[in-house]
XYZ file of N, CA, C and O in Angstrom:
576
model
N -79.574 47.334 -54.522
C -78.436 48.037 -55.080
C -77.399 48.222 -53.968
O -77.748 48.660 -52.872
N -76.146 47.926 -54.276
C -75.081 48.072 -53.288
C -74.641 49.517 -53.123
O -74.976 50.387 -53.935
N -73.877 49.775 -52.081
C -73.454 51.138 -51.759
C -72.584 51.737 -52.863
O -72.712 52.929 -53.189
N -71.694 50.930 -53.466
C -70.820 51.456 -54.527
C -71.655 51.903 -55.717
O -71.529 53.035 -56.202
N -72.530 51.023 -56.178
C -73.388 51.355 -57.320
C -74.264 52.563 -56.998
O -74.400 53.476 -57.819
N -74.841 52.578 -55.810
C -75.725 53.682 -55.424
C -74.976 55.015 -55.387
O -75.477 56.029 -55.885
N -73.768 55.030 -54.822
C -72.996 56.273 -54.755
C -72.561 56.731 -56.147
O -72.677 57.922 -56.476
N -72.064 55.815 -56.965
C -71.606 56.191 -58.310
C -72.778 56.687 -59.151
O -72.691 57.740 -59.798
N -73.884 55.970 -59.106
C -75.029 56.391 -59.912
C -75.645 57.684 -59.395
O -76.114 58.516 -60.181
N -75.616 57.914 -58.088
C -76.139 59.176 -57.556
C -75.218 60.337 -57.948
O -75.692 61.447 -58.209
N -73.902 60.089 -58.020
C -72.972 61.130 -58.477
C -73.284 61.508 -59.927
O -73.295 62.696 -60.277
N -73.560 60.505 -60.768
C -73.942 60.783 -62.159
C -75.233 61.596 -62.207
O -75.365 62.527 -63.002
N -76.176 61.255 -61.345
C -77.453 61.958 -61.298
C -77.251 63.436 -60.932
O -77.782 64.329 -61.599
N -76.478 63.698 -59.900
C -76.214 65.079 -59.475
C -75.416 65.818 -60.553
O -75.711 66.977 -60.867
N -74.421 65.153 -61.165
C -73.651 65.779 -62.242
C -74.538 66.150 -63.423
O -74.340 67.197 -64.049
N -75.510 65.319 -63.738
C -76.431 65.619 -64.844
C -77.259 66.860 -64.531
O -77.477 67.712 -65.402
N -77.721 66.983 -63.290
C -78.477 68.168 -62.881
C -77.588 69.409 -62.980
O -77.992 70.452 -63.499
N -76.353 69.283 -62.504
C -75.389 70.381 -62.548
C -75.150 70.815 -63.993
O -75.138 72.009 -64.314
N -74.969 69.844 -64.882
C -74.709 70.130 -66.302
C -75.911 70.827 -66.944
O -75.751 71.797 -67.693
N -77.106 70.360 -66.635
C -78.317 70.952 -67.208
C -78.498 72.385 -66.714
O -78.775 73.298 -67.491
N -78.304 72.590 -65.423
C -78.434 73.925 -64.846
C -77.366 74.866 -65.429
O -77.653 76.022 -65.764
N -76.146 74.369 -65.578
C -75.060 75.169 -66.164
C -75.407 75.595 -67.583
O -75.271 76.764 -67.954
N -75.829 74.619 -68.372
C -76.163 74.884 -69.780
C -77.226 75.978 -69.872
O -77.116 76.896 -70.682
N -78.254 75.883 -69.034
C -79.334 76.869 -69.071
C -78.874 78.265 -68.646
O -79.500 79.253 -69.000
N -77.772 78.333 -67.891
C -77.240 79.633 -67.470
C -76.085 80.100 -68.360
O -75.442 81.107 -68.069
N -75.801 79.345 -69.415
C -74.784 79.750 -70.386
C -73.356 79.600 -69.908
O -72.462 80.322 -70.355
N -73.140 78.676 -68.964
C -71.795 78.430 -68.446
C -71.516 76.929 -68.489
O -72.434 76.131 -68.671
N -70.257 76.568 -68.298
C -69.903 75.154 -68.219
C -70.092 74.683 -66.770
O -70.103 75.510 -65.847
N -70.211 73.369 -66.550
C -70.306 72.885 -65.167
C -69.105 73.318 -64.321
O -69.268 73.649 -63.147
N -67.900 73.340 -64.914
C -66.718 73.787 -64.155
C -66.836 75.257 -63.779
O -66.451 75.644 -62.678
N -67.356 76.087 -64.687
C -67.560 77.494 -64.348
C -68.595 77.622 -63.235
O -68.447 78.448 -62.339
N -69.623 76.776 -63.271
C -70.628 76.765 -62.210
C -69.999 76.434 -60.869
O -70.291 77.078 -59.852
N -69.104 75.428 -60.851
C -68.404 75.077 -59.614
C -67.569 76.251 -59.121
O -67.575 76.582 -57.936
N -66.838 76.875 -60.040
C -65.993 78.016 -59.680
C -66.835 79.131 -59.059
O -66.494 79.675 -58.003
N -67.948 79.469 -59.691
C -68.809 80.533 -59.173
C -69.349 80.180 -57.792
O -69.386 81.031 -56.897
N -69.762 78.926 -57.605
C -70.305 78.509 -56.300
C -69.242 78.585 -55.205
O -69.529 79.002 -54.091
N -68.012 78.190 -55.522
C -66.924 78.273 -54.543
C -66.668 79.731 -54.167
O -66.504 80.071 -53.000
N -66.664 80.614 -55.169
C -66.354 82.024 -54.928
C -67.494 82.787 -54.255
O -67.287 83.921 -53.807
N -68.681 82.184 -54.160
C -69.786 82.844 -53.453
C -69.411 83.098 -51.992
O -69.836 84.088 -51.411
N -68.635 82.193 -51.414
C -68.277 82.319 -50.001
C -67.277 83.441 -49.775
O -67.404 84.210 -48.829
N -66.258 83.535 -50.650
C -65.185 84.518 -50.484
C -64.248 84.440 -51.678
O -64.249 83.452 -52.398
N -63.416 85.470 -51.884
C -62.367 85.377 -52.901
C -61.322 84.343 -52.483
O -61.123 84.114 -51.281
N -60.690 83.727 -53.453
C -59.656 82.727 -53.185
C -58.416 83.003 -54.016
O -58.523 83.495 -55.141
N -57.273 82.636 -53.458
C -56.038 82.628 -54.223
C -56.052 81.457 -55.192
O -56.805 80.498 -55.007
N -55.210 81.531 -56.203
C -55.193 80.492 -57.226
C -54.841 79.118 -56.657
O -55.452 78.119 -57.032
N -53.869 79.034 -55.743
C -53.490 77.715 -55.216
C -54.618 77.119 -54.373
O -54.889 75.921 -54.450
N -55.304 77.975 -53.591
C -56.453 77.500 -52.805
C -57.560 77.004 -53.727
O -58.183 75.975 -53.465
N -57.812 77.757 -54.796
C -58.852 77.363 -55.751
C -58.512 76.032 -56.403
O -59.378 75.175 -56.554
N -57.257 75.876 -56.807
C -56.826 74.630 -57.436
C -57.042 73.445 -56.517
O -57.548 72.397 -56.936
N -56.692 73.610 -55.243
C -56.862 72.529 -54.265
C -58.341 72.240 -54.032
O -58.761 71.079 -53.977
N -59.150 73.274 -53.911
C -60.573 73.102 -53.650
C -61.278 72.414 -54.813
O -62.083 71.511 -54.614
N -60.958 72.842 -56.035
C -61.623 72.291 -57.213
C -60.936 71.034 -57.747
O -61.456 70.385 -58.655
N -59.761 70.706 -57.202
C -59.042 69.524 -57.661
C -58.511 69.675 -59.075
O -58.517 68.725 -59.855
N -58.039 70.879 -59.410
C -57.540 71.160 -60.757
C -56.051 71.476 -60.731
O -55.570 72.136 -59.819
N -55.360 71.033 -61.770
C -53.962 71.405 -61.959
C -53.894 72.892 -62.286
O -54.871 73.479 -62.771
N -52.722 73.491 -62.040
C -52.541 74.932 -62.246
C -52.943 75.375 -63.657
O -53.650 76.358 -63.830
N -52.520 74.621 -64.689
C -52.821 75.019 -66.070
C -54.324 74.944 -66.355
O -54.882 75.825 -67.014
N -54.989 73.916 -65.839
C -56.437 73.793 -66.044
C -57.176 74.920 -65.338
O -58.124 75.498 -65.883
N -56.750 75.240 -64.120
C -57.386 76.305 -63.355
C -57.180 77.650 -64.036
O -58.114 78.446 -64.147
N -55.959 77.904 -64.512
C -55.673 79.172 -65.192
C -56.595 79.340 -66.397
O -57.181 80.409 -66.597
N -56.761 78.288 -67.184
C -57.655 78.342 -68.346
C -59.093 78.601 -67.935
O -59.798 79.411 -68.564
N -59.537 77.928 -66.873
C -60.908 78.105 -66.387
C -61.131 79.543 -65.919
O -62.130 80.175 -66.289
N -60.203 80.069 -65.135
C -60.335 81.446 -64.641
C -60.259 82.429 -65.813
O -61.044 83.380 -65.874
N -59.347 82.190 -66.774
C -59.243 83.063 -67.950
C -60.576 83.139 -68.704
O -61.060 84.229 -69.030
N -61.173 81.976 -68.981
C -62.441 81.943 -69.733
C -63.567 82.617 -68.952
O -64.368 83.360 -69.521
N -63.600 82.377 -67.654
C -64.660 82.950 -66.822
C -64.462 84.457 -66.676
O -65.437 85.219 -66.650
N -63.207 84.885 -66.646
C -62.894 86.320 -66.578
C -63.291 87.008 -67.890
O -63.871 88.100 -67.872
N -63.001 86.357 -69.020
C -63.394 86.929 -70.317
C -64.904 87.106 -70.426
O -65.386 88.021 -71.084
N -65.658 86.237 -69.744
C -67.122 86.343 -69.737
C -67.624 87.389 -68.746
O -68.829 87.570 -68.594
N -66.698 88.043 -68.025
C -67.071 89.113 -67.110
C -67.645 88.638 -65.790
O -68.301 89.411 -65.081
N -67.390 87.361 -65.429
C -67.988 86.806 -64.214
C -67.056 86.825 -63.014
O -67.520 86.824 -61.871
N -65.751 86.810 -63.257
C -64.768 86.899 -62.175
C -63.698 87.905 -62.569
O -63.577 88.275 -63.743
N -62.922 88.338 -61.588
C -61.763 89.186 -61.877
C -60.636 88.788 -60.935
O -60.873 88.267 -59.845
N -59.443 89.032 -61.390
C -58.267 88.828 -60.548
C -57.961 90.162 -59.877
O -58.019 91.206 -60.518
N -57.641 90.095 -58.589
C -57.267 91.310 -57.866
C -56.024 91.000 -57.046
O -55.769 89.840 -56.715
N -55.233 92.017 -56.723
C -54.027 91.769 -55.921
C -54.383 91.174 -54.567
O -55.389 91.551 -53.962
N -53.573 90.241 -54.119
C -53.760 89.653 -52.793
C -53.273 90.672 -51.765
O -52.145 91.148 -51.854
N -54.113 91.029 -50.772
C -53.706 92.040 -49.795
C -52.545 91.593 -48.901
O -51.842 92.423 -48.348
N -52.321 90.284 -48.805
C -51.269 89.765 -47.939
C -49.972 89.520 -48.707
O -48.882 89.816 -48.225
N -50.085 88.993 -49.923
C -48.916 88.623 -50.731
C -48.951 89.400 -52.041
O -49.756 89.109 -52.921
N -48.085 90.399 -52.175
C -48.112 91.280 -53.350
C -47.800 90.547 -54.655
O -48.116 91.037 -55.729
N -47.192 89.354 -54.569
C -46.889 88.599 -55.788
C -48.070 87.761 -56.255
O -48.059 87.250 -57.371
N -49.073 87.609 -55.412
C -50.190 86.708 -55.700
C -51.457 87.481 -56.066
O -51.557 88.685 -55.825
N -52.402 86.769 -56.666
C -53.713 87.343 -56.968
C -54.790 86.503 -56.300
O -54.588 85.334 -55.990
N -55.921 87.152 -56.083
C -57.113 86.453 -55.620
C -58.149 86.550 -56.726
O -58.184 87.532 -57.461
N -58.972 85.543 -56.818
C -60.058 85.546 -57.801
C -61.337 85.856 -57.042
O -61.619 85.260 -56.000
N -62.086 86.810 -57.552
C -63.319 87.227 -56.898
C -64.429 87.378 -57.932
O -64.152 87.564 -59.123
N -65.664 87.285 -57.489
C -66.803 87.460 -58.387
C -66.978 88.932 -58.739
O -66.800 89.804 -57.888
N -67.346 89.200 -59.978
C -67.804 90.529 -60.363
C -69.269 90.637 -59.937
O -69.874 89.643 -59.500
N -69.862 91.811 -60.078
C -71.286 91.974 -59.747
C -72.123 91.034 -60.617
O -73.036 90.358 -60.121
N -71.805 90.952 -61.895
C -72.523 90.044 -62.802
C -72.283 88.594 -62.400
O -73.200 87.773 -62.424
N -71.059 88.261 -62.012
C -70.730 86.913 -61.573
C -71.498 86.531 -60.322
O -71.991 85.403 -60.200
N -71.625 87.456 -59.380
C -72.378 87.186 -58.146
C -73.846 86.943 -58.474
O -74.459 86.019 -57.963
N -74.411 87.775 -59.345
C -75.824 87.615 -59.724
C -76.038 86.238 -60.356
O -76.944 85.495 -59.978
N -75.166 85.882 -61.314
C -75.300 84.599 -61.993
C -75.056 83.439 -61.025
O -75.779 82.438 -61.051
N -74.059 83.582 -60.156
C -73.756 82.524 -59.180
C -74.967 82.270 -58.294
O -75.324 81.107 -58.044
N -75.607 83.331 -57.826
C -76.760 83.169 -56.932
C -77.928 82.507 -57.656
O -78.597 81.634 -57.109
N -78.161 82.904 -58.925
C -79.233 82.277 -59.711
C -78.920 80.802 -59.970
O -79.779 79.941 -59.805
N -77.697 80.540 -60.398
C -77.268 79.167 -60.695
C -77.356 78.302 -59.436
O -77.877 77.185 -59.471
N -76.862 78.818 -58.321
C -76.870 78.092 -57.056
C -78.306 77.765 -56.625
O -78.618 76.623 -56.286
N -79.184 78.765 -56.659
C -80.578 78.564 -56.233
C -81.271 77.532 -57.125
O -81.973 76.639 -56.626
N -81.066 77.631 -58.417
C -81.706 76.699 -59.350
C -81.140 75.296 -59.196
O -81.881 74.307 -59.208
N -79.843 75.178 -59.008
C -79.224 73.864 -58.828
C -79.711 73.238 -57.519
O -80.051 72.049 -57.489
N -79.788 74.028 -56.445
C -80.317 73.525 -55.170
C -81.751 73.028 -55.341
O -82.106 71.948 -54.847
N -82.563 73.796 -56.046
C -83.968 73.410 -56.250
C -84.052 72.069 -56.977
O -84.786 71.172 -56.576
N -83.244 71.930 -58.022
C -83.293 70.697 -58.814
C -82.752 69.493 -58.052
O -83.319 68.408 -58.135
N -81.662 69.678 -57.335
C -81.094 68.560 -56.567
C -82.047 68.185 -55.436
O -82.215 66.996 -55.127
N -82.706 69.171 -54.840
C -83.654 68.905 -53.760
C -84.823 68.046 -54.239
O -85.437 67.331 -53.441
N -85.145 68.103 -55.526
C -86.236 67.299 -56.086
C -85.837 65.836 -56.281
O -86.709 64.970 -56.371
N -84.530 65.549 -56.357
C -84.088 64.182 -56.651
C -84.627 63.163 -55.648
O -85.131 62.119 -56.062
N -84.544 63.417 -54.338
C -85.083 62.441 -53.385
C -86.542 62.715 -52.996
O -86.960 62.453 -51.873
N -87.339 63.239 -53.932
C -88.718 63.626 -53.602
C -89.588 62.442 -53.191
O -90.613 62.628 -52.541
N -89.190 61.225 -53.542
C -89.961 60.049 -53.151
C -89.707 59.601 -51.724
O -90.319 58.634 -51.264
N -88.819 60.282 -51.013
C -88.490 59.906 -49.639
C -89.324 60.711 -48.650
O -89.653 61.873 -48.906
N -89.610 60.101 -47.520
C -90.289 60.822 -46.435
C -89.298 61.809 -45.811
O -88.086 61.723 -46.041
N -89.815 62.688 -44.970
C -88.947 63.656 -44.281
C -87.900 62.934 -43.438
O -86.728 63.323 -43.419
N -88.304 61.868 -42.759
C -87.364 61.114 -41.920
C -86.297 60.433 -42.779
O -85.120 60.417 -42.411
N -86.706 59.880 -43.924
C -85.743 59.232 -44.818
C -84.754 60.253 -45.390
O -83.558 59.971 -45.504
N -85.257 61.442 -45.732
C -84.371 62.505 -46.245
C -83.347 62.894 -45.177
O -82.186 63.111 -45.486
N -83.778 62.976 -43.935
C -82.884 63.329 -42.839
C -81.820 62.239 -42.646
O -80.640 62.536 -42.448
N -82.230 60.990 -42.732
C -81.290 59.872 -42.620
C -80.291 59.911 -43.770
O -79.078 59.760 -43.552
N -80.787 60.125 -44.993
C -79.914 60.207 -46.169
C -78.899 61.336 -45.997
O -77.699 61.143 -46.211
N -79.368 62.507 -45.572
C -78.472 63.658 -45.377
C -77.420 63.354 -44.317
O -76.232 63.674 -44.493
N -77.827 62.729 -43.245
C -76.885 62.393 -42.176
C -75.813 61.425 -42.639
O -74.623 61.615 -42.358
N -76.214 60.386 -43.360
C -75.250 59.386 -43.830
C -74.313 59.954 -44.888
O -73.094 59.763 -44.821
N -74.877 60.665 -45.874
C -74.020 61.260 -46.915
C -73.110 62.324 -46.317
O -71.950 62.444 -46.714
N -73.634 63.084 -45.367
C -72.815 64.094 -44.691
C -71.615 63.474 -44.003
O -70.506 64.015 -44.052
N -71.820 62.338 -43.369
C -70.700 61.646 -42.723
C -69.666 61.185 -43.739
O -68.458 61.305 -43.501
N -70.129 60.653 -44.872
C -69.198 60.214 -45.921
C -68.375 61.406 -46.415
O -67.157 61.319 -46.562
N -69.036 62.548 -46.635
C -68.355 63.762 -47.100
C -67.331 64.228 -46.067
O -66.172 64.500 -46.411
N -67.727 64.306 -44.808
C -66.815 64.776 -43.761
C -65.670 63.799 -43.529
O -64.521 64.211 -43.370
N -65.974 62.498 -43.516
C -64.927 61.488 -43.303
C -63.869 61.536 -44.403
O -62.709 61.208 -44.178
N -64.277 61.941 -45.596
C -63.352 62.002 -46.731
C -62.821 63.409 -46.981
O -62.159 63.659 -47.992
N -63.131 64.325 -46.055
C -62.620 65.697 -46.102
C -62.807 66.362 -47.461
O -61.884 66.943 -48.036
N -64.034 66.259 -47.980
C -64.360 66.883 -49.259
C -64.337 68.399 -49.079
O -64.949 68.917 -48.142
N -63.630 69.125 -49.966
C -63.603 70.592 -49.837
C -65.007 71.185 -50.007
O -65.881 70.563 -50.611
N -65.198 72.380 -49.491
C -66.496 73.049 -49.578
C -66.644 73.638 -50.981
O -66.310 74.795 -51.215
N -67.124 72.798 -51.904
C -67.331 73.257 -53.277
C -68.787 73.702 -53.477
O -69.120 74.240 -54.518
N -69.604 73.456 -52.482
C -71.015 73.846 -52.574
C -71.452 74.122 -51.152
O -71.370 73.246 -50.285
N -71.901 75.347 -50.909
C -72.279 75.759 -49.550
C -73.576 75.077 -49.135
O -74.369 74.651 -49.970
N -73.778 75.018 -47.826
C -75.045 74.537 -47.284
C -76.145 75.478 -47.760
O -75.995 76.706 -47.685
N -77.251 74.955 -48.280
C -78.339 75.780 -48.801
C -78.861 76.699 -47.697
O -79.065 76.269 -46.572
N -79.024 77.977 -48.043
C -79.525 78.951 -47.086
C -78.438 79.696 -46.328
O -78.726 80.471 -45.439
N -77.151 79.449 -46.680
C -76.045 80.150 -45.989
C -75.301 81.049 -46.951
O -75.184 80.868 -48.064
């Protein structure tokens, strides 16, 4: 299997795990991404849009739906009085941590047929691809 096919098919594999984990937690995969991003810190709307790769209207709808579910809230930005930051509610943090832990567990099982050395090689190579392409931190390093 070539690198293009392997990367595309592995992305589908990870997306399927993400979708299954989201469904079981009663959220959409996009809401799962939003919660995972916000685990690190609150973000302004423009930062969130850039991180998640969403247009302003799509992001507004996503935040609105997630806010209606009681998982996030908008709060005034302490630096810019005209702006808001999106932050997790207590319920949102609880769900984010459960979703994150379960998604990590499931994704960690995907390369279970590899030896420890092969897993380390895979992580090193994929990590380089991610860093070389400046992928935003949409999913924290497990255990941080």
